[in-house]
PDB file of C-alpha atoms in Angstrom:
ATOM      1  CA  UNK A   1      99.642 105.717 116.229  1.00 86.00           C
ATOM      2  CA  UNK A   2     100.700 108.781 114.052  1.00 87.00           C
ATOM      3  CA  UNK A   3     101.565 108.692 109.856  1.00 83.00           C
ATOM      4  CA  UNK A   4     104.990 108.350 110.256  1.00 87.00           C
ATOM      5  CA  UNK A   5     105.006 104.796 112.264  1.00 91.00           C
ATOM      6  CA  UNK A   6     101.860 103.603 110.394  1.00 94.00           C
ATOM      7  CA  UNK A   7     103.226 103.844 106.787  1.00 93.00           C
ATOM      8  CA  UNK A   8     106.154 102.416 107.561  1.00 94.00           C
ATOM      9  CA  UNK A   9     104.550  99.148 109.327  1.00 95.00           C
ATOM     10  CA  UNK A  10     102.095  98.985 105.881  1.00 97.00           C
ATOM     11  CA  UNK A  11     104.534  99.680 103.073  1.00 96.00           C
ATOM     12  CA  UNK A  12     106.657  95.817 104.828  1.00 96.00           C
ATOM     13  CA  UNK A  13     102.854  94.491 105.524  1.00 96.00           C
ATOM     14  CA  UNK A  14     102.080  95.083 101.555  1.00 97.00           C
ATOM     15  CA  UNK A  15      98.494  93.599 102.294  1.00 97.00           C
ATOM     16  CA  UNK A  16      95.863  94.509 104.947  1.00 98.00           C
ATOM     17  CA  UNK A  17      92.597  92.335 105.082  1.00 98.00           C
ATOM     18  CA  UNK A  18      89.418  94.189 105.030  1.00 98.00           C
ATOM     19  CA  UNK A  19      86.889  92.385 107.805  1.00 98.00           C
ATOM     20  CA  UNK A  20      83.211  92.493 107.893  1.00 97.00           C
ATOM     21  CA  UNK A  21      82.334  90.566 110.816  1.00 97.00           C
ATOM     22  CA  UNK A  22      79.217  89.459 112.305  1.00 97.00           C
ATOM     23  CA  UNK A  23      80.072  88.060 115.314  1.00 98.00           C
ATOM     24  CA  UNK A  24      82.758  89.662 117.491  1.00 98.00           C
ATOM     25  CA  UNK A  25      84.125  86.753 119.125  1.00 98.00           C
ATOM     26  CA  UNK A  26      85.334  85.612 115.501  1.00 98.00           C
ATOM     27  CA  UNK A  27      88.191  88.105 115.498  1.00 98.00           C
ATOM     28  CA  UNK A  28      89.998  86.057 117.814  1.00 98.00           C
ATOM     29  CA  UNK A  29      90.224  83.276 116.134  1.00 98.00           C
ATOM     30  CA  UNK A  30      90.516  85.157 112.615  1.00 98.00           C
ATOM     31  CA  UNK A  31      93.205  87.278 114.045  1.00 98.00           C
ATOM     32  CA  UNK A  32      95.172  84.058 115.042  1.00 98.00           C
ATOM     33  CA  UNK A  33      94.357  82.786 111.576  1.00 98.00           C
ATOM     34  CA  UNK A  34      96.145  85.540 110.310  1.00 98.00           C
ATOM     35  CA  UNK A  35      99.297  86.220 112.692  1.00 97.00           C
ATOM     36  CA  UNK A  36     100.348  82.308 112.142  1.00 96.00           C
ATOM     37  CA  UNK A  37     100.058  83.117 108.138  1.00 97.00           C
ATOM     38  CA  UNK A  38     102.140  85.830 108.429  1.00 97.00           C
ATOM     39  CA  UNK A  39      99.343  88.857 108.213  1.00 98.00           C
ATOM     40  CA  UNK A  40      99.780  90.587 111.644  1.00 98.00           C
ATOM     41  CA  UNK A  41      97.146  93.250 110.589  1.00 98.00           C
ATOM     42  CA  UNK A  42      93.532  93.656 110.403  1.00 98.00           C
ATOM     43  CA  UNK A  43      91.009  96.025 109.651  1.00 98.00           C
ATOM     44  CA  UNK A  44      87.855  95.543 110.901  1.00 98.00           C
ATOM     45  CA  UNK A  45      84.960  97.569 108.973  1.00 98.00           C
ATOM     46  CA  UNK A  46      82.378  99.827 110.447  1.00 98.00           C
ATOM     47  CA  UNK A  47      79.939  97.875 108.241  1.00 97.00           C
ATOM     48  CA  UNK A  48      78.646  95.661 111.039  1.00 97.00           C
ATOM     49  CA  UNK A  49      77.339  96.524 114.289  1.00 97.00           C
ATOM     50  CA  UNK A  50      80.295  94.421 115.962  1.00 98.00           C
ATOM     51  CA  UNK A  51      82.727  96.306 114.837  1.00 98.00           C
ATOM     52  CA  UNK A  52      83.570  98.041 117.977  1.00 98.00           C
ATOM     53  CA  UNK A  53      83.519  94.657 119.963  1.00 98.00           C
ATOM     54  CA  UNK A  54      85.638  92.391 117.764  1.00 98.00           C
ATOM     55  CA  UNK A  55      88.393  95.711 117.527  1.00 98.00           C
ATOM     56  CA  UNK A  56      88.413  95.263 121.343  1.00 98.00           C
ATOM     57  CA  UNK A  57      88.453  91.610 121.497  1.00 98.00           C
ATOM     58  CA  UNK A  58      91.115  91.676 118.843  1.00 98.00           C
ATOM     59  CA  UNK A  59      93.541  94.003 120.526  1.00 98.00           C
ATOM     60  CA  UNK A  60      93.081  91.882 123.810  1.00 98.00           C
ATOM     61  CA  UNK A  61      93.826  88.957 122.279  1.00 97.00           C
ATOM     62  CA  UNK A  62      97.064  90.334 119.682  1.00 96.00           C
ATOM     63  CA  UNK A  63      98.229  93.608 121.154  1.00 96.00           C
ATOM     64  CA  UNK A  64     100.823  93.468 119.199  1.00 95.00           C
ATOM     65  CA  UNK A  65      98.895  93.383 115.610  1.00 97.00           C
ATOM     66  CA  UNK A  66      98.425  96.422 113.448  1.00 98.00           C
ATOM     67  CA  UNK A  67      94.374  97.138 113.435  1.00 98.00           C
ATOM     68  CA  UNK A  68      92.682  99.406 111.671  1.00 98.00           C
ATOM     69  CA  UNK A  69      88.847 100.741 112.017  1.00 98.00           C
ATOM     70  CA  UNK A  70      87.560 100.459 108.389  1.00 98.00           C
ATOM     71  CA  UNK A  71      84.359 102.578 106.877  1.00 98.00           C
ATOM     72  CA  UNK A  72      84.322 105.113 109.701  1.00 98.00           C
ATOM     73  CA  UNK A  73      81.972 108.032 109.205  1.00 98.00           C
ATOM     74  CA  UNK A  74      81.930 110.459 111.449  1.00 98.00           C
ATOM     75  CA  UNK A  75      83.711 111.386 114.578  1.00 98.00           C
ATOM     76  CA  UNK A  76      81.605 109.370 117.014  1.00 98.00           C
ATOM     77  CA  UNK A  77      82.731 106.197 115.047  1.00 98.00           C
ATOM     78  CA  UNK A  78      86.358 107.335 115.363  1.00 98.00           C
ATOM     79  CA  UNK A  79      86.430 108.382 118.804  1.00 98.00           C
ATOM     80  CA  UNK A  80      84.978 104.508 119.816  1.00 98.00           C
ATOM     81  CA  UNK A  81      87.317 102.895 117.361  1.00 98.00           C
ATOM     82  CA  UNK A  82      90.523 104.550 119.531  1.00 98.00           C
ATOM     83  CA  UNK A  83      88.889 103.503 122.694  1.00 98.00           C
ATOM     84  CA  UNK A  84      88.219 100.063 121.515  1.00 98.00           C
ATOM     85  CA  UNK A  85      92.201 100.009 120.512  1.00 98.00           C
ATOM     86  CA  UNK A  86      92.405 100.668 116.817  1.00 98.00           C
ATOM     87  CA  UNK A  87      95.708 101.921 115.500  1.00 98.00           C
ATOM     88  CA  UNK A  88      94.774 103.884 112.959  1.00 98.00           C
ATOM     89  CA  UNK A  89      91.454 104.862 110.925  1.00 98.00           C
ATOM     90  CA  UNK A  90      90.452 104.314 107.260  1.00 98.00           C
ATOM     91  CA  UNK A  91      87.247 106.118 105.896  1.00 98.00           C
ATOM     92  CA  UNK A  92      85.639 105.633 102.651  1.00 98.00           C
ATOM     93  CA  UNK A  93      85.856 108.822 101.324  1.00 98.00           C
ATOM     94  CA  UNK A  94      87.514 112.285 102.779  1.00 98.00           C
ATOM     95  CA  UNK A  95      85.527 114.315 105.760  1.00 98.00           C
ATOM     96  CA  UNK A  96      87.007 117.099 106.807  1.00 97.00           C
ATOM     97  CA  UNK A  97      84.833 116.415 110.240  1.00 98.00           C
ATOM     98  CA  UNK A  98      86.081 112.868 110.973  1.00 98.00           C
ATOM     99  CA  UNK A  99      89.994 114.005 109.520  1.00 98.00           C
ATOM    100  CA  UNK A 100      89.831 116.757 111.926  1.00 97.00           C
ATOM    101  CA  UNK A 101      88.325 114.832 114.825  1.00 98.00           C
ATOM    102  CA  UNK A 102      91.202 111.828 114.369  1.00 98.00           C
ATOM    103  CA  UNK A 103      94.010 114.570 114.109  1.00 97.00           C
ATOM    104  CA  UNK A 104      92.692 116.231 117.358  1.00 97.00           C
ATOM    105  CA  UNK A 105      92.782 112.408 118.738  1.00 97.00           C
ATOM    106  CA  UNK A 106      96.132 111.679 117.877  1.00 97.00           C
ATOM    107  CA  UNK A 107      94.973 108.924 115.260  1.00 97.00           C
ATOM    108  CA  UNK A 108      96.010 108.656 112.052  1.00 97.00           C
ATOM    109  CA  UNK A 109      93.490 108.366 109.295  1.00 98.00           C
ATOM    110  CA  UNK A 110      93.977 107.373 105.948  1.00 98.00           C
ATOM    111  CA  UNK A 111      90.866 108.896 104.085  1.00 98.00           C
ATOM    112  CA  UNK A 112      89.047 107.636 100.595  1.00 98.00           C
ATOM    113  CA  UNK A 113      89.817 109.295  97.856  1.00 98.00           C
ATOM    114  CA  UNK A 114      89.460 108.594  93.482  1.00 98.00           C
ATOM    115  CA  UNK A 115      89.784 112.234  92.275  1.00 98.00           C
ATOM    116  CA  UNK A 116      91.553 115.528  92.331  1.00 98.00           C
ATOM    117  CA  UNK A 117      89.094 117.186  94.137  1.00 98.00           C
ATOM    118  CA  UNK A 118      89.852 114.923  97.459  1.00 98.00           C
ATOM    119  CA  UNK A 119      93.191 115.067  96.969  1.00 98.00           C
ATOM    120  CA  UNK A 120      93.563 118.332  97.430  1.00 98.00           C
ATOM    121  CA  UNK A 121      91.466 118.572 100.462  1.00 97.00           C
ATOM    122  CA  UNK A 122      93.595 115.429 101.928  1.00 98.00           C
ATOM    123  CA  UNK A 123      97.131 117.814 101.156  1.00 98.00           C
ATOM    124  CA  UNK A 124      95.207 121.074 102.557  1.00 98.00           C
ATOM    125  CA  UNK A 125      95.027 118.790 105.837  1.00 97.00           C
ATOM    126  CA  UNK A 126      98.152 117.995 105.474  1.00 97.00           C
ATOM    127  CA  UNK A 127      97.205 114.358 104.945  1.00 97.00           C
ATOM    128  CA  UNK A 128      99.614 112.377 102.057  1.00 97.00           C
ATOM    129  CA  UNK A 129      98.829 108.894 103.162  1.00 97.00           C
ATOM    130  CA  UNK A 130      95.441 107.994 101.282  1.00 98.00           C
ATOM    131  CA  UNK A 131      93.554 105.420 100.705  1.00 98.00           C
ATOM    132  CA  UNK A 132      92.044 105.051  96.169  1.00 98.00           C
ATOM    133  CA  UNK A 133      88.807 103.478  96.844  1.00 98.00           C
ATOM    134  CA  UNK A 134      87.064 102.109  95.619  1.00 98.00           C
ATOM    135  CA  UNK A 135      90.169 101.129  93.295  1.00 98.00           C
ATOM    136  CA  UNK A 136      88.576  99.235  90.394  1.00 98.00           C
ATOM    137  CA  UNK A 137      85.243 100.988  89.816  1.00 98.00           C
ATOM    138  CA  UNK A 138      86.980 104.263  90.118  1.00 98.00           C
ATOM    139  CA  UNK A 139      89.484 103.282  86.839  1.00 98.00           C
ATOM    140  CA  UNK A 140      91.893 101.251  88.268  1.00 98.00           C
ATOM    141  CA  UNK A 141      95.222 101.472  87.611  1.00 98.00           C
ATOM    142  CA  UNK A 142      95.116 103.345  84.538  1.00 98.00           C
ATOM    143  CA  UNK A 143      92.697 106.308  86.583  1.00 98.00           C
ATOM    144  CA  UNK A 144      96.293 105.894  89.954  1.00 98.00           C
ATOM    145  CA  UNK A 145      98.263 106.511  87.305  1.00 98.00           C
ATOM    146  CA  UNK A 146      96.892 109.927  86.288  1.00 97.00           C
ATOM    147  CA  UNK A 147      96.326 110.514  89.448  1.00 97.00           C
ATOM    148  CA  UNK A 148      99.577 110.059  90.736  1.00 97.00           C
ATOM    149  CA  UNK A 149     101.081 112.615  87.366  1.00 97.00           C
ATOM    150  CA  UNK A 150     100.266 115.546  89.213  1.00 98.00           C
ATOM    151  CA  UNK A 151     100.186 114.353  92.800  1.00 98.00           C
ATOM    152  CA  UNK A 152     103.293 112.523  93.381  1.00 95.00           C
ATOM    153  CA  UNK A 153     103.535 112.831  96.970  1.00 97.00           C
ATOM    154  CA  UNK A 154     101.095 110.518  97.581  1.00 97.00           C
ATOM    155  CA  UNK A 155     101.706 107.424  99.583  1.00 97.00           C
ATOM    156  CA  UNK A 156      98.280 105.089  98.562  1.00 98.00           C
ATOM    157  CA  UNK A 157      96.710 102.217  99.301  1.00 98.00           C
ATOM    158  CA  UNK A 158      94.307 100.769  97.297  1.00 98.00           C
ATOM    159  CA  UNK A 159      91.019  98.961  98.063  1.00 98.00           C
ATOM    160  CA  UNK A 160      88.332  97.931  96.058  1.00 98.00           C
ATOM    161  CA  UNK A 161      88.672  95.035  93.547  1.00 98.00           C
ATOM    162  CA  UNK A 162      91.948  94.447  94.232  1.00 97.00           C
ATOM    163  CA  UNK A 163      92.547  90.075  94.560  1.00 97.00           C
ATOM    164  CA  UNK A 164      94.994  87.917  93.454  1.00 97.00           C
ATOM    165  CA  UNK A 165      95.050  88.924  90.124  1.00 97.00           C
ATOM    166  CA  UNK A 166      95.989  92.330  90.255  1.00 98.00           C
ATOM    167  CA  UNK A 167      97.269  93.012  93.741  1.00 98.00           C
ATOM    168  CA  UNK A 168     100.918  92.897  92.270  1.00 97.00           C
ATOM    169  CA  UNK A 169     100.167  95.313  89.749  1.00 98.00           C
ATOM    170  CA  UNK A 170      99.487  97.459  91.965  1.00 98.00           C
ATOM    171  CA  UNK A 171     102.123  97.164  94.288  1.00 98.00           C
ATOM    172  CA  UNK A 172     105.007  97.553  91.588  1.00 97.00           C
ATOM    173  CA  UNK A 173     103.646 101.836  91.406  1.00 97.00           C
ATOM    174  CA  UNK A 174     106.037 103.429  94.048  1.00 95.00           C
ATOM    175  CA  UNK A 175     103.038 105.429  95.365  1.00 98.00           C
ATOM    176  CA  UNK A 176     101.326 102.536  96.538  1.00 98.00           C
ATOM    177  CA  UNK A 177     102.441 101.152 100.233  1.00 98.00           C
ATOM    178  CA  UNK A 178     100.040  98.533 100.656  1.00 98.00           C
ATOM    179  CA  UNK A 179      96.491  97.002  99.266  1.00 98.00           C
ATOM    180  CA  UNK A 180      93.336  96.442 101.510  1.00 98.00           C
ATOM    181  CA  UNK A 181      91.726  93.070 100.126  1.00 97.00           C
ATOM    182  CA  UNK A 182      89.029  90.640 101.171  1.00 97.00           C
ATOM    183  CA  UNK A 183      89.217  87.730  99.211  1.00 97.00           C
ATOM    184  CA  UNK A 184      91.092  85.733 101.646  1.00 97.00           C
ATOM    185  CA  UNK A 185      88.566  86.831 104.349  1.00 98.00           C
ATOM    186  CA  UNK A 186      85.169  86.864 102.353  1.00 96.00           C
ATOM    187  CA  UNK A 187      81.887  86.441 104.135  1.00 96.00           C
ATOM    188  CA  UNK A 188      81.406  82.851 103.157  1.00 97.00           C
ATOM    189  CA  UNK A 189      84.737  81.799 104.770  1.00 98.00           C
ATOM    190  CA  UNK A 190      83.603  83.792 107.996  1.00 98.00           C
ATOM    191  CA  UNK A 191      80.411  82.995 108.071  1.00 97.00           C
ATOM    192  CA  UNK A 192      81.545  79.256 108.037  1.00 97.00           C
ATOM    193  CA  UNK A 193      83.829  80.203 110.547  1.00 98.00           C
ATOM    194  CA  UNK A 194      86.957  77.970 108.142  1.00 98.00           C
ATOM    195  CA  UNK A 195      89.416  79.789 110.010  1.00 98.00           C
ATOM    196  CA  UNK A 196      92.056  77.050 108.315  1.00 98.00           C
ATOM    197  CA  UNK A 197      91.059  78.187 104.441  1.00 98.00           C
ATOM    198  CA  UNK A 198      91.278  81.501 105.966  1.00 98.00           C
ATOM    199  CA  UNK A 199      94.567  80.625 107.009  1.00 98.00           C
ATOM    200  CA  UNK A 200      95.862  79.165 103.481  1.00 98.00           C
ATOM    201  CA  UNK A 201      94.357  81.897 101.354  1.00 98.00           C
ATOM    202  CA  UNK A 202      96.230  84.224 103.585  1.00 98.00           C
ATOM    203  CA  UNK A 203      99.717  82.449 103.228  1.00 97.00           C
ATOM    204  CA  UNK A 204      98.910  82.678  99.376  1.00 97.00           C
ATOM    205  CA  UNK A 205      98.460  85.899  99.645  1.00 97.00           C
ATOM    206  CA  UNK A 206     101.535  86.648 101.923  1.00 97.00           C
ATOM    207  CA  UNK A 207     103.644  84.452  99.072  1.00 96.00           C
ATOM    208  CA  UNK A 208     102.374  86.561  96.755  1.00 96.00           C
ATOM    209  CA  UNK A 209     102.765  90.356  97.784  1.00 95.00           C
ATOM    210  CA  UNK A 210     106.369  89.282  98.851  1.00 89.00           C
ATOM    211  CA  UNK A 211     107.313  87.901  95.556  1.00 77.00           C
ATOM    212  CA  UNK A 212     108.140  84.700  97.050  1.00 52.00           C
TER     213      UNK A 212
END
């Protein structure tokens, strides 16, 4: 999937959840959690060593939900996450290796970045689409906001911090297409595989993004 169908698809999602999973053969049931909430997207992080598994399992199960490899490092990581069926990859922070390796894929990648310094490598790549990580620590809305002053063609998408109580804030900045949060998907709730509180939590948050 390149930029110019992904931020399109993101920008009506408004919300992506960001999924640490243990065991892969929970992302089939979490990803039906999800679709019949109204959250057709997922990204599943690099953070666990099933990452690569669940992404396939996933895509076999939905291929028509938008899924995203999450905390990617390197080009090896990337290069799996295609294979596996990702749509697009999200990195922590800005690599010119892994940025370089996903462009030569045919991937989009939506790379970390919280100051001016990794913006500018993002534009010299001719990247726009970024991801503020992680949001709250970094300065939050007040530190986009500056950000955004001299860099106004950025299209952003927050992650870090971001829950209930501030996803809307962050949502009514033009820059920002979408917010990567974890609250409705937290470790305890996956862990416990409650794939129906996962379920609520994500209609909540669904009501909430769309101003319903």
């Amino acid at each position: 999937m390149n930029i110019e169908t992904l931020t399109p698809r993101l920008q009506a999602l408004k919300i992506v959840p960001v999924i640490a999973l243990e065991r892969a053969e929970d992302a089939v049931p979490l990803g039906a959690a999800l679709l019949q909430s109204g959250i057709p997207a997922a990204e599943i992080t690099f953070r666990t060593a099933a990452a690569i598994d669940a992404i396939r399992r996933l895509r076999d199960a939905q291929p028509e939900m938008l899924i995203a490899a999450g905390t990617v490092l390197n080009a090896a990581q990337a290069k799996a996450a295609q294979q596996a069926g990702a749509d697009f990859i999200v990195s922590p922070g800005f690599n010119p290796n892994t940025v370089k390796a996903c462009q030569d894929l045919g991937i989009a990648i939506t790379p970390g970045i919280n100051n001016p310094t990794a913006i500018e490598a993002a534009l010299e790549h001719g990247i726009t689409t970024v991801k503020y990580f992680p949001a709250e620590a970094s300065g939050g809305l007040k530190m986009l906001k500056a950000l955004l002053a001299p860099y106004a063609m950025l299209q952003v998408m927050p992650t870090g911090g971001i829950g209930t109580h501030n996803i809307r804030d962050y949502l009514a900045l033009k820059n920002v297409i979408a917010c990567g949060g974890s609250w409705m998907v937290e470790k305890t709730l996956l862990d416990a595989q409650n794939w129906e509180e996962i379920a609520r939590l994500a209609r909540e948050a669904v009501a909430l993004v769309q101003g319903d």
